[in-house]
Amino acid sequence: MITIFSIFWTIINCCVMAGAIHLIRTKTDLIATYGCSVLNVLAICCIVRLLFPIEFPEHQLIISDSYLYSKILDPLTSFLFPAFPDWILPLMLFVWACGSLVQIFRLSCSFLHMYRSLNANVVKAEPRVFDILYSIEENCPLKIYVSKDISVPVLAGYCRPAIYLPEFDWTDMEYRYIFLHEHTHWKRKDLIKKGFTNFLCVIMWWNPAVYLIRREVSEIIELNCDRQLTKQLSEQEVFQYLTVLKSSLEKLQYSRIKTNHYTIEFINTAKRYSIQQRFELLTSRDKPSRNSTTPKLILAAIAFLWMYGSYYFILQPNYDASAFSLWKKDSTSKDAVVDISDKGNTFLEEQADGSYILYYGNFSMKVPTEDVDAGLYVYYPIVPYEENSIIQKLFSDLNKFFKHIKGGLS
């Protein structure tokens, strides 16, 4: 089930997981030693947690916080409880749907503007360029265009992907490594992966962690591509690849098209640190690395246990009962005493329609099933519904008897 607390708990966990991904990704030595497999597992676990912001009240351990978390959620809980208005849930679903529609409209407009701009001033590349691409894969379906509005080669297009080149003079060697890079992205379906992160931003727009994970996935895609590409290259060819990256960086000019979320660039012009990290990883390829899979399995297991544990636990606010609201007049004295409900004097009785009745002394109140499933009455024993149950009849008769006595005394 999805509740307010499960959504907040998802946001907290995903932000922490996205922070862990960023911390590991920036450790160049760690990636050079163990590769990107740990990052891939962490990203998958975080995405799964994003897609399923649910809780399991019957199987969860509640972490109660009476201080910081309770203070933060105090305005919300004061508004929602103890009576949850019937119009709140439809309103929340409506706001969720409207936010998703706004995201779809915003991303669609941005994508269409980028795609039209890319194709506004393009010409088809000369046959010599296609021959270089066909030397990598014969009859490769990728089209190649030259655009005046970009300053770095990009791979664009979900349905009909194509390579767009700036209007520069490139050598055959530069063309080869540019096409190797973009061809590797195309074979790995990296454009689809980036499109999926945009889809996450549409349906989970309210979760700030989704934008963090989209940025990190984009960086991981580049690291995976370089690692996959250089597996088939010799040391000299890796040096040539670095030379082409460097020359592309030197040719960078102002680009009128923002392509980051919808295309894959040969050089990410927006993040200089990622360029530096790619150079460091490529130059450290010949360093001795640990081939043992044990550390990778340990880190992957930690990531999985983290995700699993986030479903086993849930953080909820804990509010101490106010003594002023519980004081009542004792019939035998003039002093005010505190009467607090607990497991010894309060219980829930399940009804035939699935609802519950809360019994507390001579007080009874009907409780919706949703509130019980949400864990609002988890501390009280529940008498299950059973037709013609002797125990249920006994509780009911005792309750009526106590009500009668209390009414007579008053």
Short mmCIF file of C-alpha atoms in Angstrom, two decimals:
data_model
loop_
_atom_site.label_atom_id
_atom_site.label_comp_id
_atom_site.label_asym_id
_atom_site.label_seq_id
_atom_site.Cartn_x
_atom_site.Cartn_y
_atom_site.Cartn_z
CA MET A 1 0.00 0.00 0.00
CA ILE A 2 1.06 3.61 -0.58
CA THR A 3 0.74 6.07 2.31
CA ILE A 4 2.08 9.49 3.19
CA PHE A 5 4.74 7.88 5.36
CA SER A 6 5.78 5.37 2.66
CA ILE A 7 6.27 8.23 0.18
CA PHE A 8 8.38 10.24 2.64
CA TRP A 9 10.38 7.12 3.54
CA THR A 10 11.00 6.46 -0.18
CA ILE A 11 12.26 10.01 -0.68
CA ILE A 12 14.65 9.69 2.27
CA ASN A 13 16.05 6.31 1.16
CA CYS A 14 16.39 7.23 -2.51
CA CYS A 15 18.18 10.49 -1.72
CA VAL A 16 20.64 8.59 0.48
CA MET A 17 21.14 5.91 -2.20
CA ALA A 18 21.63 8.56 -4.91
CA GLY A 19 24.19 10.26 -2.66
CA ALA A 20 26.02 6.94 -2.22
CA ILE A 21 26.06 6.44 -6.00
CA HIS A 22 27.52 9.91 -6.49
CA LEU A 23 30.13 9.33 -3.80
CA ILE A 24 31.29 6.04 -5.34
CA ARG A 25 31.18 7.39 -8.90
CA THR A 26 33.52 10.25 -8.03
CA LYS A 27 36.10 7.80 -6.63
CA THR A 28 38.12 7.27 -9.79
CA ASP A 29 40.53 4.80 -8.18
CA LEU A 30 37.65 2.63 -7.01
CA ILE A 31 36.09 2.51 -10.48
CA ALA A 32 39.49 1.81 -12.08
CA THR A 33 39.98 -1.13 -9.72
CA TYR A 34 36.56 -2.74 -9.65
CA GLY A 35 34.79 -1.29 -12.69
CA CYS A 36 31.25 0.08 -12.86
CA SER A 37 29.40 -3.10 -11.86
CA VAL A 38 28.80 -1.85 -8.30
CA LEU A 39 27.44 1.44 -9.65
CA ASN A 40 25.13 -0.46 -12.00
CA VAL A 41 23.70 -2.56 -9.14
CA LEU A 42 23.26 0.51 -6.92
CA ALA A 43 21.49 2.39 -9.72
CA ILE A 44 19.13 -0.55 -10.38
CA CYS A 45 18.30 -0.86 -6.66
CA CYS A 46 17.63 2.86 -6.42
CA ILE A 47 15.38 2.80 -9.50
CA VAL A 48 13.40 -0.16 -8.11
CA ARG A 49 12.94 1.74 -4.85
CA LEU A 50 11.78 4.78 -6.82
CA LEU A 51 9.19 2.81 -8.75
CA PHE A 52 7.66 1.12 -5.73
CA PRO A 53 7.09 3.66 -2.90
CA ILE A 54 5.04 1.17 -0.91
CA GLU A 55 4.96 -0.26 2.59
CA PHE A 56 3.89 -3.54 4.15
CA PRO A 57 2.27 -2.76 7.53
CA GLU A 58 2.01 -6.41 8.59
CA HIS A 59 5.70 -7.12 8.00
CA GLN A 60 7.40 -3.84 8.85
CA LEU A 61 9.27 -2.64 11.88
CA ILE A 62 8.27 0.91 12.69
CA ILE A 63 11.03 3.32 13.64
CA SER A 64 9.37 5.96 15.81
CA ASP A 65 10.90 9.40 16.13
CA SER A 66 9.51 11.84 18.69
CA TYR A 67 11.86 14.70 17.84
CA LEU A 68 13.05 15.84 14.40
CA TYR A 69 10.77 13.79 12.10
CA SER A 70 7.72 14.46 14.28
CA LYS A 71 8.43 18.20 14.26
CA ILE A 72 8.77 18.22 10.48
CA LEU A 73 5.52 16.33 9.89
CA ASP A 74 3.56 17.97 12.69
CA PRO A 75 1.64 20.39 10.42
CA LEU A 76 0.73 17.56 8.06
CA THR A 77 -0.38 15.08 10.72
CA SER A 78 -2.37 17.78 12.51
CA PHE A 79 -4.26 18.34 9.28
CA LEU A 80 -4.81 14.70 8.31
CA PHE A 81 -5.44 13.04 11.66
CA PRO A 82 -7.38 11.93 13.58
CA ALA A 83 -10.05 12.34 10.86
CA PHE A 84 -8.72 11.80 7.34
CA PRO A 85 -10.96 13.87 5.03
CA ASP A 86 -12.46 11.87 2.18
CA TRP A 87 -11.41 14.47 -0.39
CA ILE A 88 -7.69 14.34 0.47
CA LEU A 89 -6.83 11.13 -1.43
CA PRO A 90 -8.59 12.15 -4.70
CA LEU A 91 -6.92 15.56 -4.42
CA MET A 92 -3.48 13.98 -3.98
CA LEU A 93 -4.03 11.68 -6.99
CA PHE A 94 -5.22 14.66 -9.02
CA VAL A 95 -2.12 16.69 -8.10
CA TRP A 96 0.10 13.67 -8.90
CA ALA A 97 -1.54 13.26 -12.33
CA CYS A 98 -1.35 17.01 -13.07
CA GLY A 99 2.34 17.06 -12.15
CA SER A 100 3.00 14.13 -14.48
CA LEU A 101 1.13 15.83 -17.31
CA VAL A 102 3.13 19.02 -16.76
CA GLN A 103 6.36 16.98 -16.89
CA ILE A 104 5.24 15.23 -20.10
CA PHE A 105 4.41 18.57 -21.70
CA ARG A 106 7.67 20.18 -20.58
CA LEU A 107 9.90 17.29 -21.67
CA SER A 108 8.01 16.85 -24.96
CA CYS A 109 8.33 20.53 -25.85
CA SER A 110 12.03 20.51 -24.98
CA PHE A 111 12.64 17.33 -26.97
CA LEU A 112 10.73 18.55 -30.04
CA HIS A 113 12.57 21.88 -29.94
CA MET A 114 15.91 20.09 -29.74
CA TYR A 115 15.04 17.62 -32.51
CA ARG A 116 13.72 20.31 -34.87
CA SER A 117 16.75 22.48 -34.19
CA LEU A 118 19.09 19.58 -34.90
CA ASN A 119 17.42 18.91 -38.23
CA ALA A 120 16.87 22.54 -39.25
CA ASN A 121 20.32 23.19 -40.68
CA VAL A 122 21.67 19.75 -41.53
CA VAL A 123 23.11 18.15 -44.62
CA LYS A 124 23.85 14.51 -45.20
CA ALA A 125 27.44 13.52 -44.63
CA GLU A 126 29.65 12.68 -47.60
CA PRO A 127 30.05 9.03 -48.69
CA ARG A 128 33.61 8.83 -47.30
CA VAL A 129 32.22 9.31 -43.79
CA PHE A 130 29.72 6.47 -44.25
CA ASP A 131 32.54 4.17 -45.43
CA ILE A 132 34.33 4.75 -42.11
CA LEU A 133 31.15 3.86 -40.20
CA TYR A 134 30.62 0.73 -42.34
CA SER A 135 34.16 -0.38 -41.51
CA ILE A 136 32.98 -0.67 -37.89
CA GLU A 137 29.73 -2.48 -38.77
CA GLU A 138 28.75 -3.36 -42.27
CA ASN A 139 25.39 -1.92 -43.35
CA CYS A 140 24.98 -0.08 -40.05
CA PRO A 141 21.49 1.58 -40.10
CA LEU A 142 22.70 4.76 -38.40
CA LYS A 143 22.40 7.91 -40.51
CA ILE A 144 25.04 10.64 -40.37
CA TYR A 145 24.30 14.34 -40.68
CA VAL A 146 26.33 17.53 -40.39
CA SER A 147 24.72 20.30 -38.33
CA LYS A 148 25.77 23.95 -38.04
CA ASP A 149 24.16 24.39 -34.61
CA ILE A 150 26.20 21.97 -32.54
CA SER A 151 29.82 21.95 -31.43
CA VAL A 152 30.24 18.31 -30.41
CA PRO A 153 29.19 15.01 -32.08
CA VAL A 154 25.96 13.60 -30.68
CA LEU A 155 23.78 10.51 -31.05
CA ALA A 156 20.08 11.46 -31.16
CA GLY A 157 16.71 9.89 -31.94
CA TYR A 158 14.78 7.21 -30.04
CA CYS A 159 13.00 5.67 -33.02
CA ARG A 160 15.44 6.50 -35.84
CA PRO A 161 18.78 7.26 -34.18
CA ALA A 162 21.36 9.20 -36.14
CA ILE A 163 24.80 10.70 -35.58
CA TYR A 164 25.05 14.49 -35.87
CA LEU A 165 28.47 16.03 -36.48
CA PRO A 166 29.58 19.64 -36.09
CA GLU A 167 30.71 21.50 -39.18
CA PHE A 168 34.43 20.85 -38.55
CA ASP A 169 37.17 19.28 -40.60
CA TRP A 170 37.80 15.85 -39.10
CA THR A 171 40.47 13.37 -40.08
CA ASP A 172 39.63 9.75 -40.84
CA MET A 173 41.11 8.71 -37.49
CA GLU A 174 38.91 11.21 -35.64
CA TYR A 175 35.85 10.02 -37.55
CA ARG A 176 36.65 6.41 -36.64
CA TYR A 177 36.82 6.99 -32.90
CA ILE A 178 33.80 9.27 -32.88
CA PHE A 179 31.80 6.57 -34.65
CA LEU A 180 33.19 3.86 -32.38
CA HIS A 181 31.98 5.81 -29.38
CA GLU A 182 28.51 6.58 -30.72
CA HIS A 183 28.14 3.10 -32.22
CA THR A 184 28.91 1.55 -28.82
CA HIS A 185 26.24 3.73 -27.24
CA TRP A 186 23.78 2.67 -29.93
CA LYS A 187 24.54 -1.05 -29.50
CA ARG A 188 24.15 -0.76 -25.70
CA LYS A 189 20.72 0.94 -26.09
CA ASP A 190 21.96 3.88 -24.02
CA LEU A 191 19.48 6.30 -25.59
CA ILE A 192 16.66 4.07 -24.34
CA LYS A 193 18.21 4.09 -20.86
CA LYS A 194 18.30 7.89 -20.83
CA GLY A 195 14.71 7.95 -22.08
CA PHE A 196 13.73 5.66 -19.21
CA THR A 197 15.22 8.09 -16.68
CA ASN A 198 13.09 10.82 -18.25
CA PHE A 199 10.08 8.53 -17.81
CA LEU A 200 10.97 8.20 -14.13
CA CYS A 201 10.98 11.98 -13.86
CA VAL A 202 7.46 11.99 -15.31
CA ILE A 203 5.84 9.52 -12.93
CA MET A 204 7.95 10.33 -9.84
CA TRP A 205 8.27 14.09 -10.35
CA TRP A 206 7.58 14.73 -6.64
CA ASN A 207 10.70 12.79 -5.55
CA PRO A 208 13.88 14.94 -5.68
CA ALA A 209 16.00 11.76 -5.77
CA VAL A 210 14.75 10.96 -9.29
CA TYR A 211 16.59 13.98 -10.72
CA LEU A 212 19.76 13.00 -8.88
CA ILE A 213 19.61 9.45 -10.20
CA ARG A 214 18.97 10.71 -13.76
CA ARG A 215 22.18 12.73 -13.58
CA GLU A 216 24.17 9.83 -12.13
CA VAL A 217 22.82 7.33 -14.68
CA SER A 218 23.94 9.68 -17.46
CA GLU A 219 27.47 9.68 -16.02
CA ILE A 220 27.49 5.90 -15.51
CA ILE A 221 26.43 5.40 -19.14
CA GLU A 222 29.52 7.28 -20.32
CA LEU A 223 31.85 5.35 -18.02
CA ASN A 224 30.38 2.02 -19.15
CA CYS A 225 30.70 3.02 -22.80
CA ASP A 226 34.38 3.97 -22.47
CA ARG A 227 35.12 0.76 -20.58
CA GLN A 228 33.32 -1.39 -23.18
CA LEU A 229 34.90 0.46 -26.09
CA THR A 230 38.50 0.23 -24.88
CA LYS A 231 38.28 -3.53 -24.26
CA GLN A 232 38.85 -4.08 -27.98
CA LEU A 233 41.55 -1.41 -28.37
CA SER A 234 45.29 -1.71 -27.99
CA GLU A 235 47.30 0.68 -25.85
CA GLN A 236 48.22 2.75 -28.91
CA GLU A 237 44.57 2.92 -30.02
CA VAL A 238 43.51 4.05 -26.55
CA PHE A 239 46.07 6.84 -26.82
CA GLN A 240 44.58 7.83 -30.20
CA TYR A 241 41.09 7.78 -28.69
CA LEU A 242 42.27 10.13 -25.94
CA THR A 243 43.80 12.39 -28.60
CA VAL A 244 40.43 12.61 -30.40
CA LEU A 245 38.66 13.41 -27.12
CA LYS A 246 41.19 16.14 -26.46
CA SER A 247 40.86 17.63 -29.95
CA SER A 248 37.05 17.60 -29.64
CA LEU A 249 37.36 19.42 -26.34
CA GLU A 250 39.56 22.05 -27.96
CA LYS A 251 37.03 22.59 -30.78
CA LEU A 252 34.15 23.22 -28.42
CA GLN A 253 32.18 26.35 -29.19
CA TYR A 254 28.90 27.76 -27.99
CA SER A 255 26.08 25.39 -28.88
CA ARG A 256 22.57 26.74 -29.44
CA ILE A 257 20.98 23.34 -28.76
CA LYS A 258 20.67 21.82 -25.30
CA THR A 259 20.95 18.10 -25.86
CA ASN A 260 21.89 16.58 -22.50
CA HIS A 261 18.66 14.74 -21.53
CA TYR A 262 17.76 13.45 -25.00
CA THR A 263 21.05 12.72 -26.75
CA ILE A 264 24.45 11.22 -26.04
CA GLU A 265 27.37 13.52 -26.65
CA PHE A 266 30.91 12.53 -27.55
CA ILE A 267 32.11 15.02 -24.91
CA ASN A 268 29.78 16.21 -22.17
CA THR A 269 30.24 19.96 -22.43
CA ALA A 270 28.30 20.76 -19.24
CA LYS A 271 30.44 18.79 -16.78
CA ARG A 272 34.17 19.36 -16.94
CA TYR A 273 34.80 17.04 -14.01
CA SER A 274 33.34 14.07 -15.92
CA ILE A 275 35.72 14.77 -18.81
CA GLN A 276 38.67 14.77 -16.43
CA GLN A 277 37.50 11.51 -14.85
CA ARG A 278 37.12 9.84 -18.25
CA PHE A 279 40.71 10.80 -19.10
CA GLU A 280 41.98 9.47 -15.77
CA LEU A 281 40.16 6.16 -16.17
CA LEU A 282 41.38 5.68 -19.73
CA THR A 283 44.99 6.47 -18.82
CA SER A 284 44.87 4.08 -15.85
CA ARG A 285 43.64 1.18 -17.95
CA ASP A 286 47.06 -0.47 -18.00
CA LYS A 287 47.43 -0.37 -14.20
CA PRO A 288 47.15 -3.68 -12.36
CA SER A 289 43.64 -4.31 -11.11
CA ARG A 290 42.08 -6.79 -8.74
CA ASN A 291 40.30 -9.55 -10.60
CA SER A 292 38.66 -10.97 -7.47
CA THR A 293 34.91 -10.75 -7.60
CA THR A 294 34.52 -10.99 -3.81
CA PRO A 295 34.57 -7.20 -3.14
CA LYS A 296 32.13 -6.66 -5.99
CA LEU A 297 29.75 -9.27 -4.61
CA ILE A 298 30.01 -7.79 -1.11
CA LEU A 299 29.21 -4.27 -2.30
CA ALA A 300 26.39 -5.56 -4.53
CA ALA A 301 24.97 -7.51 -1.57
CA ILE A 302 25.11 -4.40 0.60
CA ALA A 303 23.20 -2.45 -2.07
CA PHE A 304 20.53 -5.16 -2.31
CA LEU A 305 20.20 -5.49 1.47
CA TRP A 306 19.88 -1.73 1.71
CA MET A 307 16.99 -1.75 -0.74
CA TYR A 308 15.36 -4.76 0.95
CA GLY A 309 15.86 -3.28 4.41
CA SER A 310 14.21 -0.04 3.33
CA TYR A 311 10.99 -2.05 2.86
CA TYR A 312 11.35 -3.90 6.16
CA PHE A 313 11.68 -0.70 8.18
CA ILE A 314 9.66 2.50 7.98
CA LEU A 315 10.11 5.80 9.77
CA GLN A 316 7.02 7.31 11.36
CA PRO A 317 6.54 10.23 13.75
CA ASN A 318 5.74 9.46 17.39
CA TYR A 319 3.67 11.95 19.33
CA ASP A 320 3.42 11.81 23.11
CA ALA A 321 -0.11 12.05 24.43
CA SER A 322 -0.99 15.46 25.79
CA ALA A 323 -1.86 15.25 29.49
CA PHE A 324 -4.16 18.25 29.19
CA SER A 325 -6.33 16.49 26.60
CA LEU A 326 -6.58 13.36 28.78
CA TRP A 327 -7.51 14.90 32.12
CA LYS A 328 -11.01 14.11 33.26
CA LYS A 329 -13.07 14.59 36.40
CA ASP A 330 -13.06 11.63 38.76
CA SER A 331 -16.55 10.86 40.13
CA THR A 332 -15.19 10.04 43.61
CA SER A 333 -12.89 13.04 44.10
CA LYS A 334 -12.34 16.59 42.99
CA ASP A 335 -8.87 15.90 41.63
CA ALA A 336 -8.06 15.64 37.94
CA VAL A 337 -6.58 12.31 36.94
CA VAL A 338 -4.98 11.11 33.73
CA ASP A 339 -6.81 8.35 31.86
CA ILE A 340 -4.59 6.92 29.11
CA SER A 341 -5.61 4.21 26.65
CA ASP A 342 -3.27 1.25 26.29
CA LYS A 343 -3.31 -2.44 25.37
CA GLY A 344 -4.97 -3.29 28.68
CA ASN A 345 -8.08 -1.15 28.36
CA THR A 346 -8.52 -0.59 24.60
CA PHE A 347 -9.11 -2.97 21.73
CA LEU A 348 -10.43 -3.09 18.16
CA GLU A 349 -13.30 -5.30 17.05
CA GLU A 350 -13.45 -6.30 13.39
CA GLN A 351 -16.87 -5.98 11.73
CA ALA A 352 -18.48 -7.99 8.96
CA ASP A 353 -17.98 -5.18 6.42
CA GLY A 354 -14.22 -5.01 7.11
CA SER A 355 -14.36 -1.90 9.30
CA TYR A 356 -13.49 -1.82 12.97
CA ILE A 357 -14.94 -0.50 16.22
CA LEU A 358 -12.57 0.97 18.79
CA TYR A 359 -13.60 0.24 22.40
CA TYR A 360 -12.10 2.30 25.22
CA GLY A 361 -13.94 2.10 28.54
CA ASN A 362 -17.47 3.27 27.88
CA PHE A 363 -16.37 4.95 24.67
CA SER A 364 -16.70 3.32 21.24
CA MET A 365 -15.92 4.67 17.78
CA LYS A 366 -16.10 3.22 14.28
CA VAL A 367 -12.69 3.10 12.60
CA PRO A 368 -12.18 2.82 8.81
CA THR A 369 -10.20 -0.13 7.49
CA GLU A 370 -7.77 2.25 5.76
CA ASP A 371 -6.69 3.76 9.08
CA VAL A 372 -6.04 0.33 10.59
CA ASP A 373 -4.09 -0.81 7.50
CA ALA A 374 -2.06 2.39 7.67
CA GLY A 375 -0.84 1.37 11.13
CA LEU A 376 -2.62 4.08 13.13
CA TYR A 377 -3.93 1.53 15.63
CA VAL A 378 -1.07 -0.95 15.57
CA TYR A 379 -0.59 -0.83 19.35
CA TYR A 380 -4.08 -2.14 20.17
CA PRO A 381 -5.21 -5.79 20.09
CA ILE A 382 -7.71 -6.74 17.40
CA VAL A 383 -10.59 -9.12 17.91
CA PRO A 384 -11.08 -10.74 14.48
CA TYR A 385 -14.55 -11.03 13.03
CA GLU A 386 -16.07 -14.46 13.31
CA GLU A 387 -19.74 -15.07 12.82
CA ASN A 388 -21.48 -16.27 15.98
CA SER A 389 -18.14 -16.17 17.83
CA ILE A 390 -18.52 -16.75 21.59
CA ILE A 391 -15.55 -14.48 22.36
CA GLN A 392 -16.88 -11.73 20.16
CA LYS A 393 -20.31 -11.99 21.81
CA LEU A 394 -18.67 -11.95 25.24
CA PHE A 395 -16.71 -8.74 24.45
CA SER A 396 -19.87 -7.15 23.11
CA ASP A 397 -21.94 -8.13 26.15
CA LEU A 398 -19.24 -6.95 28.56
CA ASN A 399 -19.00 -3.64 26.78
CA LYS A 400 -22.78 -3.16 27.00
CA PHE A 401 -22.69 -4.13 30.70
CA PHE A 402 -19.95 -1.59 31.51
CA LYS A 403 -21.77 1.07 29.54
CA HIS A 404 -24.90 0.39 31.60
CA ILE A 405 -23.00 0.57 34.91
CA LYS A 406 -21.13 3.75 33.91
CA GLY A 407 -24.39 5.33 32.85
CA GLY A 408 -25.99 4.42 36.19
CA LEU A 409 -23.13 5.84 38.22
CA SER A 410 -23.16 9.10 36.36
#
